[in-house]
Coordinates of C-alpha atoms and ligand atoms in Angstrom, one line a residue:
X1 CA 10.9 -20.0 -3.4
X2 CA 7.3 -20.3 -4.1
X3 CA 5.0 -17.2 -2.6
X4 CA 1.4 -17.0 -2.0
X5 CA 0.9 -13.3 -2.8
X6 CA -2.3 -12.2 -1.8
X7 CA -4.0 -8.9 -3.2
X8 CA -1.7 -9.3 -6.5
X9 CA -4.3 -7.4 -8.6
X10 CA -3.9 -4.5 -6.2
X11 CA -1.5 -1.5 -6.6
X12 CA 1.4 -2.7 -4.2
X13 CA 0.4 -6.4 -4.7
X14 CA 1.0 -5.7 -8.8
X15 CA 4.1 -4.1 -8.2
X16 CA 5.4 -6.9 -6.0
X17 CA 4.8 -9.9 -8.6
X18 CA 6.6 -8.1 -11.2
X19 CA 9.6 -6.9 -9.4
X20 CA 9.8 -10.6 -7.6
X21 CA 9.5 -12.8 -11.1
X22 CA 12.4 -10.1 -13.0
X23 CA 14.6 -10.4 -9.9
X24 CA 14.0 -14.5 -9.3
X25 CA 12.8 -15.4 -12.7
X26 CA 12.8 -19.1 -11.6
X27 CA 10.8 -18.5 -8.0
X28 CA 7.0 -19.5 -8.7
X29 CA 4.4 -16.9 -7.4
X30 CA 0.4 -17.8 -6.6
X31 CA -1.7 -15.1 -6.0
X32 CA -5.0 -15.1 -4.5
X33 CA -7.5 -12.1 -5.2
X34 CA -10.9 -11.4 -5.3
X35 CA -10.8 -8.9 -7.7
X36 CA -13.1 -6.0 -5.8
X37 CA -13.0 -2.5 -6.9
X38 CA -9.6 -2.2 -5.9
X39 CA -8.1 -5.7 -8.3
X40 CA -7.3 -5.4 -11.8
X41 CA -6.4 -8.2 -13.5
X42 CA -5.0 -5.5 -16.1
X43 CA -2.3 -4.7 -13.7
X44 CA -0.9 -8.0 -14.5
X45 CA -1.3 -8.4 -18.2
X46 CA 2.2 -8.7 -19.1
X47 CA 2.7 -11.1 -16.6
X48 CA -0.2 -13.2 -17.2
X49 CA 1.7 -15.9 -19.4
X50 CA 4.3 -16.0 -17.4
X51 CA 5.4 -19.9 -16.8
X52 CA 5.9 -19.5 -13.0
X53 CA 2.8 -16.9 -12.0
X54 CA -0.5 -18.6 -11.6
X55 CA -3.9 -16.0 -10.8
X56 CA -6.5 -17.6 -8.2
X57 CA -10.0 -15.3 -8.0
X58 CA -10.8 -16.2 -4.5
X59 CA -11.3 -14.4 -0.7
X60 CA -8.5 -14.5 1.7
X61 CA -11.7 -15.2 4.7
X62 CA -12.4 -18.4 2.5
X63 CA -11.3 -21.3 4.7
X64 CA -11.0 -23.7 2.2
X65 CA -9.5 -21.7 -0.9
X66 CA -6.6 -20.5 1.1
X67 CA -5.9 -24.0 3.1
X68 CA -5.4 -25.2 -0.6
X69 CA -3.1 -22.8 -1.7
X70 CA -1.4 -22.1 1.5
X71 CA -0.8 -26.1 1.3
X72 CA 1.0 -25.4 -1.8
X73 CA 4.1 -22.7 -1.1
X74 CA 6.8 -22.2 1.3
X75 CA 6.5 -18.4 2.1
X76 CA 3.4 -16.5 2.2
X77 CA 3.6 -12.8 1.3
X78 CA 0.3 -10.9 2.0
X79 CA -0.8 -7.6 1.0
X80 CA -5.0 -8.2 0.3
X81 CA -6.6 -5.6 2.2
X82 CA -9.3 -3.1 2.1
X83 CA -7.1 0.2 2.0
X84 CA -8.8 3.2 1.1
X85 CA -9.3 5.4 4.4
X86 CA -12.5 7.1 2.5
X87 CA -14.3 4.1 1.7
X88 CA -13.7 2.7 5.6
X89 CA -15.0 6.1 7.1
X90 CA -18.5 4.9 5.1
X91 CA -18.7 1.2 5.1
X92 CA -16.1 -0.1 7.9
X93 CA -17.9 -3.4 8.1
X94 CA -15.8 -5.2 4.9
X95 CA -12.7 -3.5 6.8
X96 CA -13.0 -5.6 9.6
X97 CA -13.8 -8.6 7.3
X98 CA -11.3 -8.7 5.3
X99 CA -8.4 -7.2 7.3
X100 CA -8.8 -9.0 10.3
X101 CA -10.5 -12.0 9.6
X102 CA -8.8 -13.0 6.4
X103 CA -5.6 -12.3 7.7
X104 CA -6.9 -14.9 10.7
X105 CA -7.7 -17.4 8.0
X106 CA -4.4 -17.1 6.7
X107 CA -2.2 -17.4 9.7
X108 CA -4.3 -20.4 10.7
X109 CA -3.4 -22.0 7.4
X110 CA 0.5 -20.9 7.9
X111 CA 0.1 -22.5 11.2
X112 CA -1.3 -25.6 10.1
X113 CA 0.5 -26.3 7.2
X114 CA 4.1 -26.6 9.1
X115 CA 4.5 -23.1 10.3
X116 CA 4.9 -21.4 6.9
X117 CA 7.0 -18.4 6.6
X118 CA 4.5 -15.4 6.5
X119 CA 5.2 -11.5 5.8
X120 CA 2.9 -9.2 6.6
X121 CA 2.0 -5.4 5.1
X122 CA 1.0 -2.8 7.1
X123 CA 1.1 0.6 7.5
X124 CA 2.4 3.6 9.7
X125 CA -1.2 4.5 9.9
X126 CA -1.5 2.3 12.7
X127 CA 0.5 4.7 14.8
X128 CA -2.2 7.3 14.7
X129 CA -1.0 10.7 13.9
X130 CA 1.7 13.2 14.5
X131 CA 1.8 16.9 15.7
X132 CA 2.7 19.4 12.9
X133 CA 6.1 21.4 13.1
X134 CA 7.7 18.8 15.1
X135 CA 10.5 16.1 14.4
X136 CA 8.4 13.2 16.0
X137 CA 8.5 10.1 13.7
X138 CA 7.0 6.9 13.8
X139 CA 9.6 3.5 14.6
X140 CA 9.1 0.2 15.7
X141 CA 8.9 0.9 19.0
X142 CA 5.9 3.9 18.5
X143 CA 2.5 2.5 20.5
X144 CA -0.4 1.6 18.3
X145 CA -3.5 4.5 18.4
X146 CA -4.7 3.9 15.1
X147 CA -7.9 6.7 14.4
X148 CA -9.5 5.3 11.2
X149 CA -12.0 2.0 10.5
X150 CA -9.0 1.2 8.0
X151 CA -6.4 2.1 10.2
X152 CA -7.7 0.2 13.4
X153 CA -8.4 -3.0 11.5
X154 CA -4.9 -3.3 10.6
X155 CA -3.9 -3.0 13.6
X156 CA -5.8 -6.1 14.5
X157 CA -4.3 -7.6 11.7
X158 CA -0.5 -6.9 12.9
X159 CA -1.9 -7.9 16.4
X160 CA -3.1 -10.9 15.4
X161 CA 0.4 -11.6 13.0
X162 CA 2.4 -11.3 15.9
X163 CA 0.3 -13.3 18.6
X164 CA 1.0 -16.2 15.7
X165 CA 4.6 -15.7 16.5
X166 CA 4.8 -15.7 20.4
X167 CA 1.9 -18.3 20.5
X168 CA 2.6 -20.7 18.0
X169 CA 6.0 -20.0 17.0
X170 CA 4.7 -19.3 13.2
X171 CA 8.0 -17.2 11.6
X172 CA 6.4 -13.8 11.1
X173 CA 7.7 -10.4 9.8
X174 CA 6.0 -7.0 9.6
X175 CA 6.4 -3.9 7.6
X176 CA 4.7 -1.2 8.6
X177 CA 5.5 1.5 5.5
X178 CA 4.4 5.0 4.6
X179 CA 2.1 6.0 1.7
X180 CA 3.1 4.5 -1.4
X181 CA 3.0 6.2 -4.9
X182 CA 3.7 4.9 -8.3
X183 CA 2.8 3.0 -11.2
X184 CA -0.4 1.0 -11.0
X185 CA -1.9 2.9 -7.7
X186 CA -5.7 3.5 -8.2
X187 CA -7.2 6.9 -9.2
X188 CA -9.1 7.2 -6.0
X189 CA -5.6 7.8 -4.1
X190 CA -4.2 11.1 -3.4
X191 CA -1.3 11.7 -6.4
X192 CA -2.9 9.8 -9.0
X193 CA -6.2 11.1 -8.5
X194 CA -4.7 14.9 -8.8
X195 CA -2.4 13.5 -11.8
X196 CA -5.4 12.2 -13.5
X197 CA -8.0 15.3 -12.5
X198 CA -5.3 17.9 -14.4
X199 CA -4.7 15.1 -17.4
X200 CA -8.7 15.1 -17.5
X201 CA -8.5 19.2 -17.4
X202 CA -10.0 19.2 -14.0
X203 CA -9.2 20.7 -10.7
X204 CA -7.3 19.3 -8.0
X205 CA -9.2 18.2 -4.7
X206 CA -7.5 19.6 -1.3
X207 CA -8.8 18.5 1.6
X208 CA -9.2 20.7 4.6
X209 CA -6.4 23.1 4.7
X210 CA -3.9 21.5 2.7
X211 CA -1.5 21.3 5.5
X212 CA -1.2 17.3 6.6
X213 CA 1.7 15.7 6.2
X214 CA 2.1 12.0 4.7
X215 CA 5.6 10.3 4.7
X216 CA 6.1 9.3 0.8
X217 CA 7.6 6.0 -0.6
X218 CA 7.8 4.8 -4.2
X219 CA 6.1 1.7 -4.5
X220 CA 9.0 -0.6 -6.3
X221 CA 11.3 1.0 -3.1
X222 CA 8.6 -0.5 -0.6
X223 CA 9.1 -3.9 -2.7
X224 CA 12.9 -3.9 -2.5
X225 CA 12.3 -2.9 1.2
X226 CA 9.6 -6.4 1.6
X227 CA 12.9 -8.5 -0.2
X228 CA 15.0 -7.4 2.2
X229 CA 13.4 -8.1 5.3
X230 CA 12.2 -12.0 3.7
X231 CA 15.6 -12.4 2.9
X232 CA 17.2 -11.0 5.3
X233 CA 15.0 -9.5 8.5
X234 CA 14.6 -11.3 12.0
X235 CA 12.2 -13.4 12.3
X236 CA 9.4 -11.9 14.6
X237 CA 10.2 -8.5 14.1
X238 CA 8.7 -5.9 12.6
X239 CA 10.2 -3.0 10.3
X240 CA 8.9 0.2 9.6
X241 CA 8.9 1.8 5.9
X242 CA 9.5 5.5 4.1
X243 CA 11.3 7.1 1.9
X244 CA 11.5 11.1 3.2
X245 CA 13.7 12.5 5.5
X246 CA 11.8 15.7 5.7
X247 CA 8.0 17.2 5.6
X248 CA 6.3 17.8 2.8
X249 CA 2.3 18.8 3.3
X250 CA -0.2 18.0 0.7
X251 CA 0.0 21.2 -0.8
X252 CA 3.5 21.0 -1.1
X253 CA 3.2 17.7 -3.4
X254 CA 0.2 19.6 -4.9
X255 CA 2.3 22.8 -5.8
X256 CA 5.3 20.0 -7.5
X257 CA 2.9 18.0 -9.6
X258 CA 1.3 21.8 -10.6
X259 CA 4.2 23.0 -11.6
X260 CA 6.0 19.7 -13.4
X261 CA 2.9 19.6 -15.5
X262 CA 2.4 23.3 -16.4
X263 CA -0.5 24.3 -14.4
X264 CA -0.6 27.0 -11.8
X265 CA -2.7 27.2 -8.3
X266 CA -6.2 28.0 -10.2
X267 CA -6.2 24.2 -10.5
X268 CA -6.8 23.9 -7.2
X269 CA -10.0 23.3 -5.1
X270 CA -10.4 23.1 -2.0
X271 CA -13.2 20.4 -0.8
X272 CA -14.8 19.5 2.8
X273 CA -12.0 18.0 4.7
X274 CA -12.3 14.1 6.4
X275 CA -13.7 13.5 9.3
X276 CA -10.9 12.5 11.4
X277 CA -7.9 13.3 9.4
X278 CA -4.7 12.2 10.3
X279 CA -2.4 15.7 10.8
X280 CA 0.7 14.2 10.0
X281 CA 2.5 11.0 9.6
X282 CA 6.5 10.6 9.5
X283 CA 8.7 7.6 9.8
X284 CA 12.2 6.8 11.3
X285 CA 13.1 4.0 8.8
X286 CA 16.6 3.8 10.1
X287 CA 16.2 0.4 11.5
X288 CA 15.7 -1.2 8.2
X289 CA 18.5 1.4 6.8
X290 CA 21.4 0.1 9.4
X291 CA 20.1 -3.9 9.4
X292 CA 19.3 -4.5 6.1
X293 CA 21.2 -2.3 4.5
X294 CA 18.0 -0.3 2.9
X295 CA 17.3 3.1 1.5
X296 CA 15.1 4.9 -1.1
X297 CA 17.1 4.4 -4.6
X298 CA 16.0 8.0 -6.1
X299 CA 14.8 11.0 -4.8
X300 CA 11.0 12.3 -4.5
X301 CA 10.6 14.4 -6.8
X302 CA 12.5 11.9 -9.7
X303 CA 10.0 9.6 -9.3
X304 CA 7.2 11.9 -9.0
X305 CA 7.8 12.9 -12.5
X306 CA 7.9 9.3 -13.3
X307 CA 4.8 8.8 -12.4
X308 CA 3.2 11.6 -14.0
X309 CA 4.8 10.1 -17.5
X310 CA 3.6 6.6 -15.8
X311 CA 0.2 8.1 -15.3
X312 CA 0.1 9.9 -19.0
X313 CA 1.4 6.9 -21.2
X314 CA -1.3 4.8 -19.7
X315 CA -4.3 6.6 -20.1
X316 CA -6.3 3.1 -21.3
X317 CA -5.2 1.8 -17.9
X318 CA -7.0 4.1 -15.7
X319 CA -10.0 5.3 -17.8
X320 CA -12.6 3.5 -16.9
X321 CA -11.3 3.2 -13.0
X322 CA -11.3 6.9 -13.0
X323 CA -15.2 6.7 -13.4
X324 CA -16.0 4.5 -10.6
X325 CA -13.1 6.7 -8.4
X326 CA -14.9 10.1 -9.1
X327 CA -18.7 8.3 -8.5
X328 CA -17.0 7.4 -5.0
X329 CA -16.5 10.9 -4.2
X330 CA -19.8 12.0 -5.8
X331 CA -21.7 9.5 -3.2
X332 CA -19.5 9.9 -0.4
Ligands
LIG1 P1 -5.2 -2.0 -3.1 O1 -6.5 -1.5 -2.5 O2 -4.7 -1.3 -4.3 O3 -5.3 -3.5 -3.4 C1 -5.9 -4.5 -2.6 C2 -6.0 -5.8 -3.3 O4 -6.6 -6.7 -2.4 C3 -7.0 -5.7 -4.5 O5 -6.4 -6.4 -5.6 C4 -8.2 -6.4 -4.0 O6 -9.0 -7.0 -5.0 C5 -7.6 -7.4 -3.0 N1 -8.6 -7.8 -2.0 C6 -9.3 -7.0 -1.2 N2 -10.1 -7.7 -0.4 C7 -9.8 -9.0 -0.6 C8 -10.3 -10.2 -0.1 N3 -11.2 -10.3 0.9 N4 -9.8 -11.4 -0.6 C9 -8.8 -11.4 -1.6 N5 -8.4 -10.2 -2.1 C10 -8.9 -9.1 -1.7 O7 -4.1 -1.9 -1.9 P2 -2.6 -1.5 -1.9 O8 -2.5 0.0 -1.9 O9 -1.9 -2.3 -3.0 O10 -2.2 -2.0 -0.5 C11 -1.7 -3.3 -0.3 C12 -1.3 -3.5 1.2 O11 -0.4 -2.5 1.6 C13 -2.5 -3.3 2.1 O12 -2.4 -4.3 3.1 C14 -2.4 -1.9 2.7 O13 -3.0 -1.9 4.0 C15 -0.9 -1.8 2.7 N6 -0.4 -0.4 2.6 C16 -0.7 0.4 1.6 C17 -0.2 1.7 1.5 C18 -0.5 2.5 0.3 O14 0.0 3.7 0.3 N7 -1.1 2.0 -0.8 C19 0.6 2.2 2.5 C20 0.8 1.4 3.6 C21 0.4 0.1 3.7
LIG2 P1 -4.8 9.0 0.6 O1 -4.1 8.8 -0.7 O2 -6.3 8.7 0.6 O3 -4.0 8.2 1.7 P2 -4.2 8.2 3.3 O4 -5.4 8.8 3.7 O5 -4.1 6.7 3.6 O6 -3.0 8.9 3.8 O7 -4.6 10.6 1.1 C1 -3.3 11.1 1.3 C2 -3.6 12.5 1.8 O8 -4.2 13.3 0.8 C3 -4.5 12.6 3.0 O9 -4.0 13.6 3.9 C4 -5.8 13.0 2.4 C5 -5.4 13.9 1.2 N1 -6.3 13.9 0.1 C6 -6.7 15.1 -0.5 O10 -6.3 16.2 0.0 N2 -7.4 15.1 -1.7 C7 -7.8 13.9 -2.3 O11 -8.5 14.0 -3.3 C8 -7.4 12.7 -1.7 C9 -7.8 11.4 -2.3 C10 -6.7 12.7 -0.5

């Protein structure tokens, strides 16, 4: 195969080029990415020679750059995105830009170039949010109410995917996954910013009271879930993503990265909650379970304390990023 990979510099994006090229060391991966605040071409270093990767700084809304490399794969596998629900609450212009208009610019390339096979990432934020206490989940079938700047303009952006597939016929699949944690994920995110604030000696940042729930999914899980479903998933249809099968709130995750790294509740602070804020998000992935034959290939809290060790042997990774992260907050 040769993929298009858009937003390889990104956490998820990163995580996908490096499981892809050790799984199929002879497919050939392009990836186009602008390299904002989000891209680091330092996510990729050890890939970076790598006879069959090639890196391509460009915008996905850039007609021309992405007719040209579109023109040059079979399968297009696209991630680029603005994804940081803090940053969209204060400048959702560039959310709409990029997530609905350069996924446009994309899918009109797929479609021109002979109906190219395209795989989309989304997210269960799309969904909107849950009620607390109850067993409600998000699954393919749940209506869109997305509540955020980033969370609406991906649902333009799956809306927009799937039009391409009843209008044009272009061969389309979705994922729409939980929150992703792991190796590579910027400091600005929930888990490593609270992994990085204790490495750093400072407090932990709790929004609001602590209580919202996110569904949690290791990130090289949500890449083997994305193989499955190009290999293997309908065409046209759309597959939602997680890795729990039961509620954990923020504090919760708080209280088990505490305690795996020897620190007790005085780390905590609690700070002026988002405006907005998502209660709680769960998701039924049985679909992809029973079709695909998916699942989660270790539990949480294993690969919680991976990434803490992850987050710890790499300090040179995330210095510098932690800087512009915390200025974020400072400005917000
Ligand atoms: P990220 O913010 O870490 O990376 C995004 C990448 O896209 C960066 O490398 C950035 O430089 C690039 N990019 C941004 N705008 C661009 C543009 N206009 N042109 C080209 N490149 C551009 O994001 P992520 O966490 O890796 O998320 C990847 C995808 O997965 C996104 O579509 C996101 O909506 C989705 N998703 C993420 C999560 C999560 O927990 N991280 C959960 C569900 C869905
Ligand atoms: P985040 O990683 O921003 O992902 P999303 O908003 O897309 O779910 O946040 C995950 C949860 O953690 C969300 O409920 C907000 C909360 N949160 C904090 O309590 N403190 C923080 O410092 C951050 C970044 C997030």
């Amino acid at each position: 195969m040769k993929l298009l990979v858009t937003g390889g510099a990104g956490f998820i994006g990163s995580n996908f080029i490096r499981y892809w090229l050790e799984k199929y060391p002879s497919d050939q991966i392009i990836t186009l990415d602008s390299l904002t605040y989000a891209g680091h071409l330092s996510s990729l270093s050890d890939i970076e020679k790598n006879p069959n990767y090639a890196f391509v700084k460009g915008d996905i809304t850039d007609p021309v750059i992405v007719d040209e490399l579109v023109s040059q794969v079979d399968t297009i596998v696209h991630f680029a995105a603005e994804s940081h629900v803090d940053r969209s609450v204060k400048d959702p212009l560039v959310f709409v830009k990029t997530n609905i208009i350069g996924t446009q610019t994309l899918l009109e390339a797929a479609k021109k170039h002979g109906n190219k096979r395209f795989h989309h990432i989304s997210t269960d934020e799309v969904f909107g949010a849950l009620t607390l206490g109850t067993d409600a989940k998000f699954d393919e079938n749940t209506p869109y109410d997305p509540r955020s700047p980033y969370s609406a303009s991906k649902a333009g952006s799956d809306h927009l995917v799937r039009a391409y597939f009843h209008t044009f016929g272009l061969p389309i699949t979705i994922t729409n996954c939980s929150n992703n944690f792991g190796p590579y994920q910027d400091t600005e995110k929930f888990i490593p910013r609270m992994i990085t604030n204790l490495l750093q000696g400072e407090k932990v940042k709790i929004y609001g009271d602590g209580l919202y729930v996110r569904d949690w999914l290791y990130v090289l899980d949500h890449c083997s879930a994305i193989d499955a479903v190009l290999k293997k998933g309908k065409i046209g249809d759309t597959y939602t993503v997680g890795g729990l099968t039961k509620d954990y709130s923020n504090l919760d995750i708080t209280m088990m990265i505490l305690k795996m790294m020897g620190k007790d509740e005085s780390s905590i602070e609690y700070v002026t909650d988002r405006p907005g804020h998502d209660r709680r998000y769960a998701v039924n992935w049985s679909k992809i379970n029973k079709e695909l034959d998916w699942s989660p290939s270790a539990d949480f809290d294993f690969r919680l304390q991976e990434t803490i060790t992850w987050y710890n042997s790499n300090q040179s990774w995330w210095k510098d990023m932690k800087i512009t992260s915390e200025n974020f907050y400072k400005n917000k």
